[in-house]
Amino acid sequence: DNQYIAYVAYPLDLFEEGSVTNLFTSIVGNVFGFKAFRALRLEDLRIPLSYVKTFQGPPHGIEVERDKLNKYGRPYLGCTIKPKLGLSAKNYGRAVYEGLRGGLDFTKDDENVNSQPFMRWRDRFLFVAEA
């Protein structure tokens, strides 16, 4: 069968306090894309109460987002812009524009995208805001 169970523990210092995004990106982000694994499943996740208490929750609920976008009665549709590296800020903004024109409600940066010399955050922000 070649099935195995692995128990993995991480020190809490690896994670930003209060960041659900950082926690899950670190734990399951790119691990599921490893080609060495034919199948991988997360069976259980235990988060210490001391760390859980650092989460403040969202500033508002989905209804506020629905009111802002004036979209009701269906799930939102979004995507991560790809390729995650190599696009200029202008081309990144163009990809966002085309996605939104094609029916997406939102796009998001890949977790690996930050402020690289070929695509600074501010430049990317301005082109995306224009989209």
mmCIF file of C-alpha atoms in Angstrom:
data_model
loop_
_atom_site.group_PDB
_atom_site.id
_atom_site.type_symbol
_atom_site.label_atom_id
_atom_site.label_comp_id
_atom_site.label_asym_id
_atom_site.label_seq_id
_atom_site.Cartn_x
_atom_site.Cartn_y
_atom_site.Cartn_z
ATOM 1 C CA ASP A 1 0.000 0.000 0.000
ATOM 2 C CA ASN A 2 2.899 2.397 0.669
ATOM 3 C CA GLN A 3 0.746 4.463 3.019
ATOM 4 C CA TYR A 4 2.325 6.257 5.927
ATOM 5 C CA ILE A 5 1.276 8.563 8.727
ATOM 6 C CA ALA A 6 3.619 11.347 9.752
ATOM 7 C CA TYR A 7 3.279 13.465 12.864
ATOM 8 C CA VAL A 8 4.813 16.894 12.358
ATOM 9 C CA ALA A 9 5.274 19.607 14.972
ATOM 10 C CA TYR A 10 6.406 23.170 14.363
ATOM 11 C CA PRO A 11 7.699 25.678 16.929
ATOM 12 C CA LEU A 12 5.211 28.529 17.327
ATOM 13 C CA ASP A 13 7.975 31.074 16.766
ATOM 14 C CA LEU A 14 7.815 30.209 13.055
ATOM 15 C CA PHE A 15 4.368 31.776 12.749
ATOM 16 C CA GLU A 16 3.202 35.368 12.887
ATOM 17 C CA GLU A 17 0.807 35.839 15.790
ATOM 18 C CA GLY A 18 -2.781 36.333 14.683
ATOM 19 C CA SER A 19 -2.155 35.481 11.020
ATOM 20 C CA VAL A 20 -4.362 32.677 9.741
ATOM 21 C CA THR A 21 -2.870 33.219 6.282
ATOM 22 C CA ASN A 22 0.687 32.764 7.513
ATOM 23 C CA LEU A 23 -0.223 29.675 9.532
ATOM 24 C CA PHE A 24 -1.974 27.796 6.734
ATOM 25 C CA THR A 25 0.399 28.907 3.987
ATOM 26 C CA SER A 26 3.295 27.628 6.061
ATOM 27 C CA ILE A 27 1.661 24.317 6.934
ATOM 28 C CA VAL A 28 -0.120 23.317 3.740
ATOM 29 C CA GLY A 29 0.941 25.908 1.156
ATOM 30 C CA ASN A 30 3.369 24.344 -1.268
ATOM 31 C CA VAL A 31 3.605 20.948 0.439
ATOM 32 C CA PHE A 32 0.670 19.612 -1.562
ATOM 33 C CA GLY A 33 2.476 20.487 -4.796
ATOM 34 C CA PHE A 34 5.531 18.309 -4.123
ATOM 35 C CA LYS A 35 5.865 15.861 -6.995
ATOM 36 C CA ALA A 36 7.434 13.262 -4.721
ATOM 37 C CA PHE A 37 3.999 12.702 -3.190
ATOM 38 C CA ARG A 38 1.361 10.958 -5.270
ATOM 39 C CA ALA A 39 -1.270 11.648 -2.643
ATOM 40 C CA LEU A 40 -1.206 13.668 0.533
ATOM 41 C CA ARG A 41 -3.906 14.363 3.077
ATOM 42 C CA LEU A 42 -3.966 16.484 6.210
ATOM 43 C CA GLU A 43 -5.831 14.403 8.793
ATOM 44 C CA ASP A 44 -5.660 16.622 11.860
ATOM 45 C CA LEU A 45 -4.380 20.005 12.943
ATOM 46 C CA ARG A 46 -3.932 21.000 16.557
ATOM 47 C CA ILE A 47 -3.273 24.614 17.397
ATOM 48 C CA PRO A 48 -2.283 25.525 20.974
ATOM 49 C CA LEU A 49 -4.867 27.661 22.770
ATOM 50 C CA SER A 50 -2.221 30.308 23.512
ATOM 51 C CA TYR A 51 -1.756 30.790 19.755
ATOM 52 C CA VAL A 52 -5.491 30.625 18.970
ATOM 53 C CA LYS A 53 -6.029 33.541 21.365
ATOM 54 C CA THR A 54 -3.850 35.744 19.127
ATOM 55 C CA PHE A 55 -6.480 35.612 16.350
ATOM 56 C CA GLN A 56 -8.794 38.613 16.498
ATOM 57 C CA GLY A 57 -11.179 37.435 13.787
ATOM 58 C CA PRO A 58 -12.233 39.315 10.684
ATOM 59 C CA PRO A 59 -13.023 43.028 11.004
ATOM 60 C CA HIS A 60 -16.465 42.398 9.466
ATOM 61 C CA GLY A 61 -18.535 39.629 7.884
ATOM 62 C CA ILE A 62 -19.314 38.561 4.328
ATOM 63 C CA GLU A 63 -22.378 40.822 4.154
ATOM 64 C CA VAL A 64 -20.156 43.913 4.253
ATOM 65 C CA GLU A 65 -18.161 42.511 1.318
ATOM 66 C CA ARG A 66 -21.378 41.718 -0.560
ATOM 67 C CA ASP A 67 -22.612 45.279 0.014
ATOM 68 C CA LYS A 68 -19.305 46.733 -1.236
ATOM 69 C CA LEU A 69 -19.359 44.632 -4.417
ATOM 70 C CA ASN A 70 -23.157 44.635 -4.787
ATOM 71 C CA LYS A 71 -23.089 40.874 -5.435
ATOM 72 C CA TYR A 72 -25.544 38.610 -3.654
ATOM 73 C CA GLY A 73 -26.966 35.111 -3.875
ATOM 74 C CA ARG A 74 -23.887 33.302 -5.124
ATOM 75 C CA PRO A 75 -20.352 32.463 -4.069
ATOM 76 C CA TYR A 76 -17.548 34.788 -5.044
ATOM 77 C CA LEU A 77 -15.191 33.670 -7.797
ATOM 78 C CA GLY A 78 -11.516 34.576 -7.603
ATOM 79 C CA CYS A 79 -8.086 33.402 -8.624
ATOM 80 C CA THR A 80 -4.396 33.775 -7.933
ATOM 81 C CA ILE A 81 -2.520 35.602 -10.680
ATOM 82 C CA LYS A 82 -0.015 33.358 -12.474
ATOM 83 C CA PRO A 83 2.776 33.229 -13.314
ATOM 84 C CA LYS A 84 3.717 34.283 -9.838
ATOM 85 C CA LEU A 85 7.123 35.566 -10.916
ATOM 86 C CA GLY A 86 8.375 37.299 -14.040
ATOM 87 C CA LEU A 87 5.544 39.673 -14.909
ATOM 88 C CA SER A 88 6.097 43.413 -14.961
ATOM 89 C CA ALA A 89 3.770 45.473 -12.775
ATOM 90 C CA LYS A 90 1.933 46.643 -15.914
ATOM 91 C CA ASN A 91 1.433 43.084 -17.206
ATOM 92 C CA TYR A 92 0.336 41.961 -13.752
ATOM 93 C CA GLY A 93 -2.284 44.715 -13.742
ATOM 94 C CA ARG A 94 -3.354 43.619 -17.229
ATOM 95 C CA ALA A 95 -3.833 40.031 -16.009
ATOM 96 C CA VAL A 96 -6.008 41.337 -13.163
ATOM 97 C CA TYR A 97 -8.015 43.470 -15.595
ATOM 98 C CA GLU A 98 -8.619 40.543 -17.952
ATOM 99 C CA GLY A 99 -9.670 38.287 -15.075
ATOM 100 C CA LEU A 100 -12.144 40.834 -13.733
ATOM 101 C CA ARG A 101 -13.531 41.528 -17.224
ATOM 102 C CA GLY A 102 -13.919 37.773 -17.655
ATOM 103 C CA GLY A 103 -16.178 37.496 -14.617
ATOM 104 C CA LEU A 104 -13.930 37.129 -11.584
ATOM 105 C CA ASP A 105 -14.971 38.973 -8.453
ATOM 106 C CA PHE A 106 -11.426 39.291 -7.125
ATOM 107 C CA THR A 107 -7.822 38.263 -7.650
ATOM 108 C CA LYS A 108 -5.047 37.740 -5.142
ATOM 109 C CA ASP A 109 -1.289 37.755 -5.132
ATOM 110 C CA ASP A 110 0.478 34.433 -4.840
ATOM 111 C CA GLU A 111 1.957 34.136 -1.356
ATOM 112 C CA ASN A 112 5.468 34.248 -2.876
ATOM 113 C CA VAL A 113 4.900 37.590 -4.602
ATOM 114 C CA ASN A 114 6.299 40.545 -2.702
ATOM 115 C CA SER A 115 8.183 43.649 -3.801
ATOM 116 C CA GLN A 116 10.776 42.381 -6.253
ATOM 117 C CA PRO A 117 13.011 44.755 -8.252
ATOM 118 C CA PHE A 118 11.157 43.909 -11.493
ATOM 119 C CA MET A 119 7.715 44.397 -9.889
ATOM 120 C CA ARG A 120 7.647 46.700 -6.889
ATOM 121 C CA TRP A 121 4.608 46.508 -4.624
ATOM 122 C CA ARG A 122 3.567 50.128 -5.142
ATOM 123 C CA ASP A 123 3.795 49.873 -8.931
ATOM 124 C CA ARG A 124 1.795 46.644 -8.890
ATOM 125 C CA PHE A 125 -0.782 48.234 -6.575
ATOM 126 C CA LEU A 126 -1.260 51.219 -8.896
ATOM 127 C CA PHE A 127 -1.741 49.060 -12.003
ATOM 128 C CA VAL A 128 -4.117 46.714 -10.161
ATOM 129 C CA ALA A 129 -6.128 49.661 -8.788
ATOM 130 C CA GLU A 130 -6.469 50.939 -12.345
ATOM 131 C CA ALA A 131 -7.810 47.543 -13.451
#
